[in-house]
Amino acid sequence: MDRFTMRAPDDFHVHFRSGDMMRAVVPHTARQFTRALVMPNTNPPVLDEEEMAAYEEDIRAFLAFKNLSLEPLMTIQIVEDMDPARIAKAKRRGAVAGKVYPRNMTTNSANGVADYRKLWPVFAEMEEYGMLGLFHGEHPDPATFCLDREARFLDILQSIAEDFPGLRIVIEHVTTAAAVDCVACLGNNVAATITVHHLYLTLNDVIGGSLAPHHFCKPVAKRHEDLLALIGAATGGNPKFFLGTDSAPHLREAKECASGCAGVFTAPVAIPLLLQLFEYNGHVNKLENFCSGFGADFYGLERNEGAVTLVKDPWVVPPLYDGVVPFWAGKEIVWRME
Amino acid sequence: MDRFTMRAPDDFHVHFRSGDMMRAVVPHTARQFTRALVMPNTNPPVLDEEEMAAYEEDIRAFLAFKNLSLEPLMTIQIVEDMDPARIAKAKRRGAVAGKVYPRNMTTNSANGVADYRKLWPVFAEMEEYGMLGLFHGEHPDPATFCLDREARFLDILQSIAEDFPGLRIVIEHVTTAAAVDCVACLGNNVAATITVHHLYLTLNDVIGGSLAPHHFCKPVAKRHEDLLALIGAATGGNPKFFLGTDSAPHLREAKECASGCAGVFTAPVAIPLLLQLFEYNGHVNKLENFCSGFGADFYGLERNEGAVTLVKDPWVVPPLYDGVVPFWAGKEIVWRME
């Protein structure tokens, strides 16, 4: 197989940041994806429909200026003290989803949630107005062992899913076999995104050899058996699992320092690396639904009409894009976007 | 308690490196310790009695030049293809111990051991000539999950301990409850060192928040229950557990980079931080044996005759010593060497 064509994909989880960084990273996503669900944990964060509209306008203006084709799907951040009435307003302005961060567990999450029960009135509004709830699925108790935080969050996930059966819930960037099993067993209102890098990494790639800050992200990659569970979920054809890259750029200096930021920048390599992985595992025929089908379905969007083609033409990933070290830097990828 | 005096301590595991780095770090160890067991994984490594004698001469010349008082205890590295006859020669030149590294598992270990069975003839010589065997206790199979490598090494440890009952064995810098339990259960020919930083850190301090390269070491710190087991072993009065700091300096640039080195530089803060911990846990009376008694006993050395005194006089650890970020940098320690 030297060429591969499939329906144009969507990225249901991406960090664009703002300002110069936004302008540096958006083109990479636009080159591969038709739609991108844009995370709201910018600095400052997107907390209401006005801030969301302003952020969307920034992105659209840049896309127009660069003549790039990409549909941004906008989100707001859900915080503990928010007025539930905000949900209807945000939905009216086009918010597709609300994102819930556990407090202090990842980038720009100091305003995150510690007590999920406080959000029940907000979840009720989201359920009513058809706004999806997206969860960074780690327990917010900082005493929880870092590798157990996702598994410990699953009880919270289950209680939300059961109390709000009409709320469409996505547990983002799952990293454990426990989360895969849980999502598979919960109702059809629960799905999960899987990133590209979590289909390649284990904790051994972060701390098992030299320390690899460019493989450090939240949730951190786990055991080999978790990796296998994720690959199984991504390639298994279960519509509850679809792509969200969580591509998360940080300047190299913010990763290679005494207090390194969490995040892996996969936007430049996402679809080629996925095709490489699905081909290697003998599941090329499952790639289109994972990247271009199940996500749109779960979000209630039409599947894209266009197509993308990749050609087998090995290339070496550059060491740096605009100051950001990409995933797979310096290594070869056999597939390239045509 | 505002002053604390105890028998002068020994550090049974320290990395001095060579050249400028050796000259930068040796004074810190000399300020707190009477004797220091010097690790041989320099670059190039100390593989025979000639290299060991030259390295010792470098250290002694520097100590004399600086008028510092410290007794270096010298070691050689044990590698797979070594001639067992080397043991007697090294012992005659003063080697106290041979250090065994698992291949590629830590700093300068590309020449380490993959197949421990190949070393049985060497261990037999070490047993005969009374040279201690020191083990970096992680399984050398790189596919082993990073947090399981120490536990998986314990079978190797047990087989060596049982086949060579006259060989005094130290499993260095233990990090798990499993290793503590194993050492406690094996014969009296087996002991373990515990570092200062492993009495303070868990994996949460490395990857649980921001990425902390200055807390990254091999073996990496583990779970909270492992931390509690280590504190229990250090403060419990069992003569099988004694201090080896594994103080391991790297230039800041070699830690804060894309491929960070493993090692924590504790030499400037070791005894004050230990006293702080033992006091906090109500076991001040157990500190002297841990630092100044059990190690000398196991090595068959006289306990030191001198004493050290610490005074309660809080100080903030500097951010950098000669280009190396020390453990506890920027934080306060309540005890200070008098």
Short mmCIF file of C-alpha atoms in Angstrom, two decimals, chain A:
data_model
loop_
_atom_site.label_atom_id
_atom_site.label_comp_id
_atom_site.label_asym_id
_atom_site.label_seq_id
_atom_site.Cartn_x
_atom_site.Cartn_y
_atom_site.Cartn_z
CA MET A 1 0.00 0.00 0.00
CA ASP A 2 1.58 3.26 -1.14
CA ARG A 3 -1.42 5.57 -0.96
CA PHE A 4 -4.26 5.78 1.50
CA THR A 5 -7.41 7.87 1.15
CA MET A 6 -10.11 8.31 3.73
CA ARG A 7 -12.86 10.70 4.75
CA ALA A 8 -11.38 13.93 6.11
CA PRO A 9 -10.73 13.66 9.87
CA ASP A 10 -11.63 15.79 12.87
CA ASP A 11 -9.57 16.43 15.98
CA PHE A 12 -11.89 16.36 18.96
CA HIS A 13 -9.33 17.75 21.41
CA VAL A 14 -6.68 20.31 20.60
CA HIS A 15 -4.90 23.18 22.35
CA PHE A 16 -4.38 26.22 20.19
CA ARG A 17 -3.30 28.62 22.99
CA SER A 18 -3.43 32.26 21.87
CA GLY A 19 -1.35 34.97 20.21
CA ASP A 20 1.90 33.88 18.57
CA MET A 21 1.54 30.30 19.69
CA MET A 22 -1.95 30.06 18.20
CA ARG A 23 -0.64 31.41 14.91
CA ALA A 24 2.24 28.91 15.01
CA VAL A 25 0.20 25.79 15.67
CA VAL A 26 -3.16 26.28 13.91
CA PRO A 27 -1.71 25.71 10.42
CA HIS A 28 -0.48 22.25 11.45
CA THR A 29 -3.96 21.24 12.51
CA ALA A 30 -5.57 22.86 9.47
CA ARG A 31 -3.33 20.82 7.20
CA GLN A 32 -4.72 17.53 8.47
CA PHE A 33 -8.14 18.15 9.96
CA THR A 34 -11.47 19.58 8.79
CA ARG A 35 -12.75 20.42 12.26
CA ALA A 36 -10.98 20.93 15.56
CA LEU A 37 -12.49 21.08 19.02
CA VAL A 38 -10.58 23.90 20.69
CA MET A 39 -9.79 23.61 24.38
CA PRO A 40 -10.65 26.59 26.61
CA ASN A 41 -7.76 26.45 29.11
CA THR A 42 -6.00 29.35 27.52
CA ASN A 43 -4.31 31.93 29.68
CA PRO A 44 -6.60 33.65 30.66
CA PRO A 45 -9.17 30.87 30.27
CA VAL A 46 -12.39 30.91 28.25
CA LEU A 47 -15.05 31.13 30.96
CA ASP A 48 -18.08 32.59 29.21
CA GLU A 49 -19.72 33.07 25.84
CA GLU A 50 -18.13 36.50 25.31
CA GLU A 51 -14.61 35.24 25.85
CA MET A 52 -15.40 32.24 23.68
CA ALA A 53 -16.70 34.41 20.86
CA ALA A 54 -13.63 36.65 21.04
CA TYR A 55 -11.32 33.61 20.97
CA GLU A 56 -13.21 32.11 18.04
CA GLU A 57 -12.96 35.41 16.21
CA ASP A 58 -9.18 35.46 16.72
CA ILE A 59 -8.87 31.97 15.32
CA ARG A 60 -11.18 32.59 12.37
CA ALA A 61 -9.46 35.87 11.51
CA PHE A 62 -6.11 34.11 11.45
CA LEU A 63 -7.48 31.23 9.36
CA ALA A 64 -8.94 33.72 6.87
CA PHE A 65 -5.72 35.74 6.77
CA LYS A 66 -3.75 32.58 6.02
CA ASN A 67 -6.43 31.26 3.70
CA LEU A 68 -6.59 28.07 5.74
CA SER A 69 -9.60 25.83 5.86
CA LEU A 70 -10.54 24.61 9.33
CA GLU A 71 -13.77 24.71 11.30
CA PRO A 72 -13.11 25.50 14.96
CA LEU A 73 -15.58 23.93 17.38
CA MET A 74 -15.62 26.07 20.49
CA THR A 75 -15.78 25.17 24.17
CA ILE A 76 -15.96 26.90 27.51
CA GLN A 77 -14.38 25.91 30.75
CA ILE A 78 -16.68 24.67 33.51
CA VAL A 79 -15.66 25.96 36.93
CA GLU A 80 -17.09 25.33 40.38
CA ASP A 81 -18.64 28.71 40.98
CA MET A 82 -20.19 29.19 37.56
CA ASP A 83 -23.80 30.27 37.15
CA PRO A 84 -25.72 27.38 35.52
CA ALA A 85 -27.58 29.97 33.42
CA ARG A 86 -24.30 30.50 31.60
CA ILE A 87 -24.75 27.18 29.80
CA ALA A 88 -27.76 28.27 27.76
CA LYS A 89 -26.03 31.51 26.81
CA ALA A 90 -22.86 29.75 25.75
CA LYS A 91 -24.80 27.16 23.80
CA ARG A 92 -26.65 29.93 21.96
CA ARG A 93 -23.31 31.46 20.98
CA GLY A 94 -22.20 28.15 19.52
CA ALA A 95 -20.41 26.36 22.36
CA VAL A 96 -20.30 22.70 21.49
CA ALA A 97 -19.02 21.51 24.83
CA GLY A 98 -17.96 22.48 28.34
CA LYS A 99 -14.62 21.26 29.62
CA VAL A 100 -14.06 20.24 33.22
CA TYR A 101 -10.53 20.23 34.61
CA PRO A 102 -9.51 18.72 37.93
CA ARG A 103 -7.95 21.45 40.03
CA ASN A 104 -4.19 21.87 39.59
CA MET A 105 -3.86 18.59 37.76
CA THR A 106 -2.69 19.94 34.40
CA THR A 107 -1.84 23.06 32.40
CA ASN A 108 -3.77 26.16 33.49
CA SER A 109 -6.07 24.30 35.86
CA ALA A 110 -5.67 26.29 39.07
CA ASN A 111 -9.33 27.26 38.57
CA GLY A 112 -10.31 23.63 38.08
CA VAL A 113 -12.80 21.58 40.04
CA ALA A 114 -12.16 19.99 43.41
CA ASP A 115 -15.74 19.02 44.30
CA TYR A 116 -17.64 17.66 41.30
CA ARG A 117 -20.95 17.55 43.21
CA LYS A 118 -21.04 21.33 43.05
CA LEU A 119 -21.45 21.02 39.30
CA TRP A 120 -24.63 18.94 39.33
CA PRO A 121 -26.80 22.02 38.54
CA VAL A 122 -24.45 22.89 35.68
CA PHE A 123 -24.54 19.34 34.32
CA ALA A 124 -28.35 19.48 34.43
CA GLU A 125 -28.27 22.58 32.23
CA MET A 126 -25.77 20.99 29.86
CA GLU A 127 -28.00 17.94 29.59
CA GLU A 128 -31.01 20.12 28.88
CA TYR A 129 -29.33 22.28 26.26
CA GLY A 130 -27.40 19.52 24.53
CA MET A 131 -23.97 20.76 25.40
CA LEU A 132 -21.41 17.97 25.78
CA GLY A 133 -19.43 17.54 28.99
CA LEU A 134 -15.73 16.87 28.50
CA PHE A 135 -13.64 15.65 31.40
CA HIS A 136 -9.94 15.59 32.06
CA GLY A 137 -10.33 12.32 33.87
CA GLU A 138 -8.00 12.47 36.83
CA HIS A 139 -9.02 12.68 40.45
CA PRO A 140 -8.27 16.14 41.85
CA ASP A 141 -6.88 14.92 45.17
CA PRO A 142 -3.14 15.71 44.84
CA ALA A 143 -2.29 12.99 47.34
CA THR A 144 -3.51 10.37 44.89
CA PHE A 145 -0.59 8.52 43.36
CA CYS A 146 -0.03 10.01 39.90
CA LEU A 147 -0.59 6.70 38.10
CA ASP A 148 -3.84 6.02 39.97
CA ARG A 149 -5.55 9.34 39.34
CA GLU A 150 -7.40 8.27 36.21
CA ALA A 151 -8.65 5.03 37.70
CA ARG A 152 -9.77 6.87 40.82
CA PHE A 153 -11.72 9.35 38.68
CA LEU A 154 -13.87 6.60 37.19
CA ASP A 155 -16.27 6.57 40.13
CA ILE A 156 -16.91 10.26 39.55
CA LEU A 157 -17.42 9.58 35.85
CA GLN A 158 -19.88 6.83 36.57
CA SER A 159 -21.91 8.92 39.00
CA ILE A 160 -22.22 11.76 36.48
CA ALA A 161 -23.11 9.37 33.66
CA GLU A 162 -25.79 7.71 35.76
CA ASP A 163 -27.30 10.91 37.15
CA PHE A 164 -27.38 12.62 33.74
CA PRO A 165 -28.23 9.94 31.20
CA GLY A 166 -29.01 12.59 28.59
CA LEU A 167 -25.67 14.36 29.02
CA ARG A 168 -23.16 13.31 26.39
CA ILE A 169 -19.89 12.80 28.25
CA VAL A 170 -16.38 12.40 26.90
CA ILE A 171 -13.55 11.32 29.15
CA GLU A 172 -10.62 12.84 27.37
CA HIS A 173 -7.24 11.32 26.51
CA VAL A 174 -7.73 8.02 28.36
CA THR A 175 -4.50 6.31 29.36
CA THR A 176 -5.47 3.17 31.23
CA ALA A 177 -7.06 -0.18 30.58
CA ALA A 178 -9.30 0.63 33.55
CA ALA A 179 -10.72 3.69 31.79
CA VAL A 180 -11.17 1.80 28.52
CA ASP A 181 -13.10 -0.93 30.32
CA CYS A 182 -15.19 1.60 32.24
CA VAL A 183 -16.16 3.57 29.14
CA ALA A 184 -17.04 0.40 27.29
CA CYS A 185 -19.34 -0.67 30.14
CA LEU A 186 -21.08 2.64 30.82
CA GLY A 187 -24.12 3.78 28.86
CA ASN A 188 -24.12 5.13 25.35
CA ASN A 189 -23.92 8.67 26.69
CA VAL A 190 -20.25 8.08 27.52
CA ALA A 191 -17.37 8.07 25.06
CA ALA A 192 -13.61 8.64 25.24
CA THR A 193 -10.97 10.30 23.16
CA ILE A 194 -7.58 8.72 22.63
CA THR A 195 -4.50 10.73 21.67
CA VAL A 196 -1.80 9.81 19.18
CA HIS A 197 1.02 9.87 21.69
CA HIS A 198 -0.79 7.62 24.16
CA LEU A 199 -0.92 5.02 21.37
CA TYR A 200 2.87 5.07 21.28
CA LEU A 201 4.18 5.76 24.77
CA THR A 202 4.42 4.13 28.15
CA LEU A 203 5.87 5.59 31.32
CA ASN A 204 9.12 3.92 30.34
CA ASP A 205 9.37 6.47 27.53
CA VAL A 206 9.09 9.30 30.06
CA ILE A 207 11.22 8.17 33.02
CA GLY A 208 12.42 4.66 32.13
CA GLY A 209 15.61 5.79 30.42
CA SER A 210 16.82 9.35 30.42
CA LEU A 211 14.18 11.84 31.49
CA ALA A 212 12.14 12.79 28.42
CA PRO A 213 10.29 16.06 29.06
CA HIS A 214 8.85 16.05 25.54
CA HIS A 215 7.01 12.82 26.35
CA PHE A 216 5.65 14.26 29.59
CA CYS A 217 1.94 15.02 29.59
CA LYS A 218 -1.13 14.73 31.79
CA PRO A 219 -2.38 12.13 32.23
CA VAL A 220 1.06 10.60 32.00
CA ALA A 221 1.48 7.47 29.88
CA LYS A 222 1.11 4.28 31.88
CA ARG A 223 2.03 0.60 31.61
CA HIS A 224 2.49 -1.57 28.56
CA GLU A 225 -0.79 -3.35 29.26
CA ASP A 226 -2.53 0.03 29.26
CA LEU A 227 -0.92 0.87 25.93
CA LEU A 228 -2.23 -2.39 24.51
CA ALA A 229 -5.72 -1.62 25.83
CA LEU A 230 -5.63 1.81 24.17
CA ILE A 231 -4.46 0.38 20.86
CA GLY A 232 -7.19 -2.23 21.16
CA ALA A 233 -9.80 0.45 21.79
CA ALA A 234 -8.62 2.71 18.96
CA THR A 235 -8.42 -0.08 16.41
CA GLY A 236 -11.34 -2.15 17.66
CA GLY A 237 -14.20 -0.39 15.93
CA ASN A 238 -16.11 0.49 19.10
CA PRO A 239 -17.81 3.85 18.34
CA LYS A 240 -17.23 5.00 21.91
CA PHE A 241 -13.54 5.62 21.14
CA PHE A 242 -12.38 8.30 18.75
CA LEU A 243 -9.50 10.64 18.10
CA GLY A 244 -8.71 13.71 20.14
CA THR A 245 -5.02 14.48 19.80
CA ASP A 246 -4.67 16.73 22.86
CA SER A 247 -1.88 18.33 20.83
CA ALA A 248 -0.50 20.71 23.44
CA PRO A 249 2.34 23.00 22.43
CA HIS A 250 4.78 24.51 24.91
CA LEU A 251 7.94 26.38 24.02
CA ARG A 252 10.98 24.16 24.38
CA GLU A 253 12.21 26.28 27.29
CA ALA A 254 8.98 25.59 29.17
CA LYS A 255 9.56 21.84 28.85
CA GLU A 256 13.34 21.69 29.33
CA CYS A 257 13.55 23.46 32.68
CA ALA A 258 13.34 22.89 36.43
CA SER A 259 9.54 22.75 36.39
CA GLY A 260 8.48 21.35 33.05
CA CYS A 261 5.06 21.84 31.50
CA ALA A 262 2.86 18.89 30.62
CA GLY A 263 1.87 18.39 27.00
CA VAL A 264 2.92 16.74 23.76
CA PHE A 265 2.74 18.62 20.47
CA THR A 266 1.41 16.10 17.95
CA ALA A 267 -0.42 18.32 15.46
CA PRO A 268 2.27 18.09 12.75
CA VAL A 269 2.42 14.30 12.84
CA ALA A 270 -0.98 13.09 14.00
CA ILE A 271 -2.63 11.42 11.01
CA PRO A 272 0.61 10.04 9.50
CA LEU A 273 1.55 8.44 12.83
CA LEU A 274 -1.93 7.02 13.25
CA LEU A 275 -1.87 5.46 9.80
CA GLN A 276 1.56 4.01 10.55
CA LEU A 277 0.25 2.48 13.77
CA PHE A 278 -3.01 1.15 12.34
CA GLU A 279 -1.13 -0.33 9.37
CA TYR A 280 1.44 -1.93 11.66
CA ASN A 281 -1.35 -3.49 13.69
CA GLY A 282 -3.26 -4.68 10.64
CA HIS A 283 -6.25 -2.41 11.20
CA VAL A 284 -6.02 0.18 8.45
CA ASN A 285 -9.70 -0.34 7.73
CA LYS A 286 -10.53 0.92 11.24
CA LEU A 287 -8.70 4.22 10.90
CA GLU A 288 -11.41 6.18 9.10
CA ASN A 289 -14.06 5.62 11.74
CA PHE A 290 -11.62 6.40 14.52
CA CYS A 291 -10.51 9.70 12.94
CA SER A 292 -13.45 10.73 10.78
CA GLY A 293 -16.58 8.93 11.88
CA PHE A 294 -17.27 8.05 15.50
CA GLY A 295 -16.36 11.47 16.88
CA ALA A 296 -18.68 13.36 14.57
CA ASP A 297 -21.44 10.85 15.30
CA PHE A 298 -21.09 11.24 19.06
CA TYR A 299 -21.08 15.03 18.77
CA GLY A 300 -24.16 14.88 16.54
CA LEU A 301 -22.35 16.43 13.59
CA GLU A 302 -22.43 15.37 9.97
CA ARG A 303 -19.41 13.38 8.90
CA ASN A 304 -17.11 15.42 6.68
CA GLU A 305 -17.64 15.23 2.93
CA GLY A 306 -14.06 15.79 1.83
CA ALA A 307 -11.21 13.31 1.84
CA VAL A 308 -7.52 13.23 2.71
CA THR A 309 -4.83 11.20 1.04
CA LEU A 310 -1.54 10.05 2.50
CA VAL A 311 1.37 8.76 0.48
CA LYS A 312 4.15 6.46 1.57
CA ASP A 313 7.08 8.82 1.42
CA PRO A 314 9.26 8.63 4.52
CA TRP A 315 10.27 11.90 6.16
CA VAL A 316 12.12 12.87 9.28
CA VAL A 317 10.23 15.04 11.73
CA PRO A 318 12.04 18.36 12.29
CA PRO A 319 13.56 19.02 15.70
CA LEU A 320 11.51 22.16 16.23
CA TYR A 321 8.51 24.01 14.84
CA ASP A 322 8.48 27.68 15.89
CA GLY A 323 10.21 26.93 19.16
CA VAL A 324 8.10 23.86 19.96
CA VAL A 325 9.57 20.35 19.92
CA PRO A 326 7.10 18.11 18.09
CA PHE A 327 6.33 14.51 18.96
CA TRP A 328 8.57 12.11 17.02
CA ALA A 329 11.20 14.87 16.52
CA GLY A 330 14.20 13.56 14.62
CA LYS A 331 12.56 10.23 13.87
CA GLU A 332 11.18 8.90 10.63
CA ILE A 333 7.52 8.58 9.69
CA VAL A 334 6.70 6.50 6.65
CA TRP A 335 3.45 8.30 5.74
CA ARG A 336 3.04 11.90 4.68
CA MET A 337 -0.04 14.02 3.98
CA GLU A 338 -0.40 14.47 0.24
#
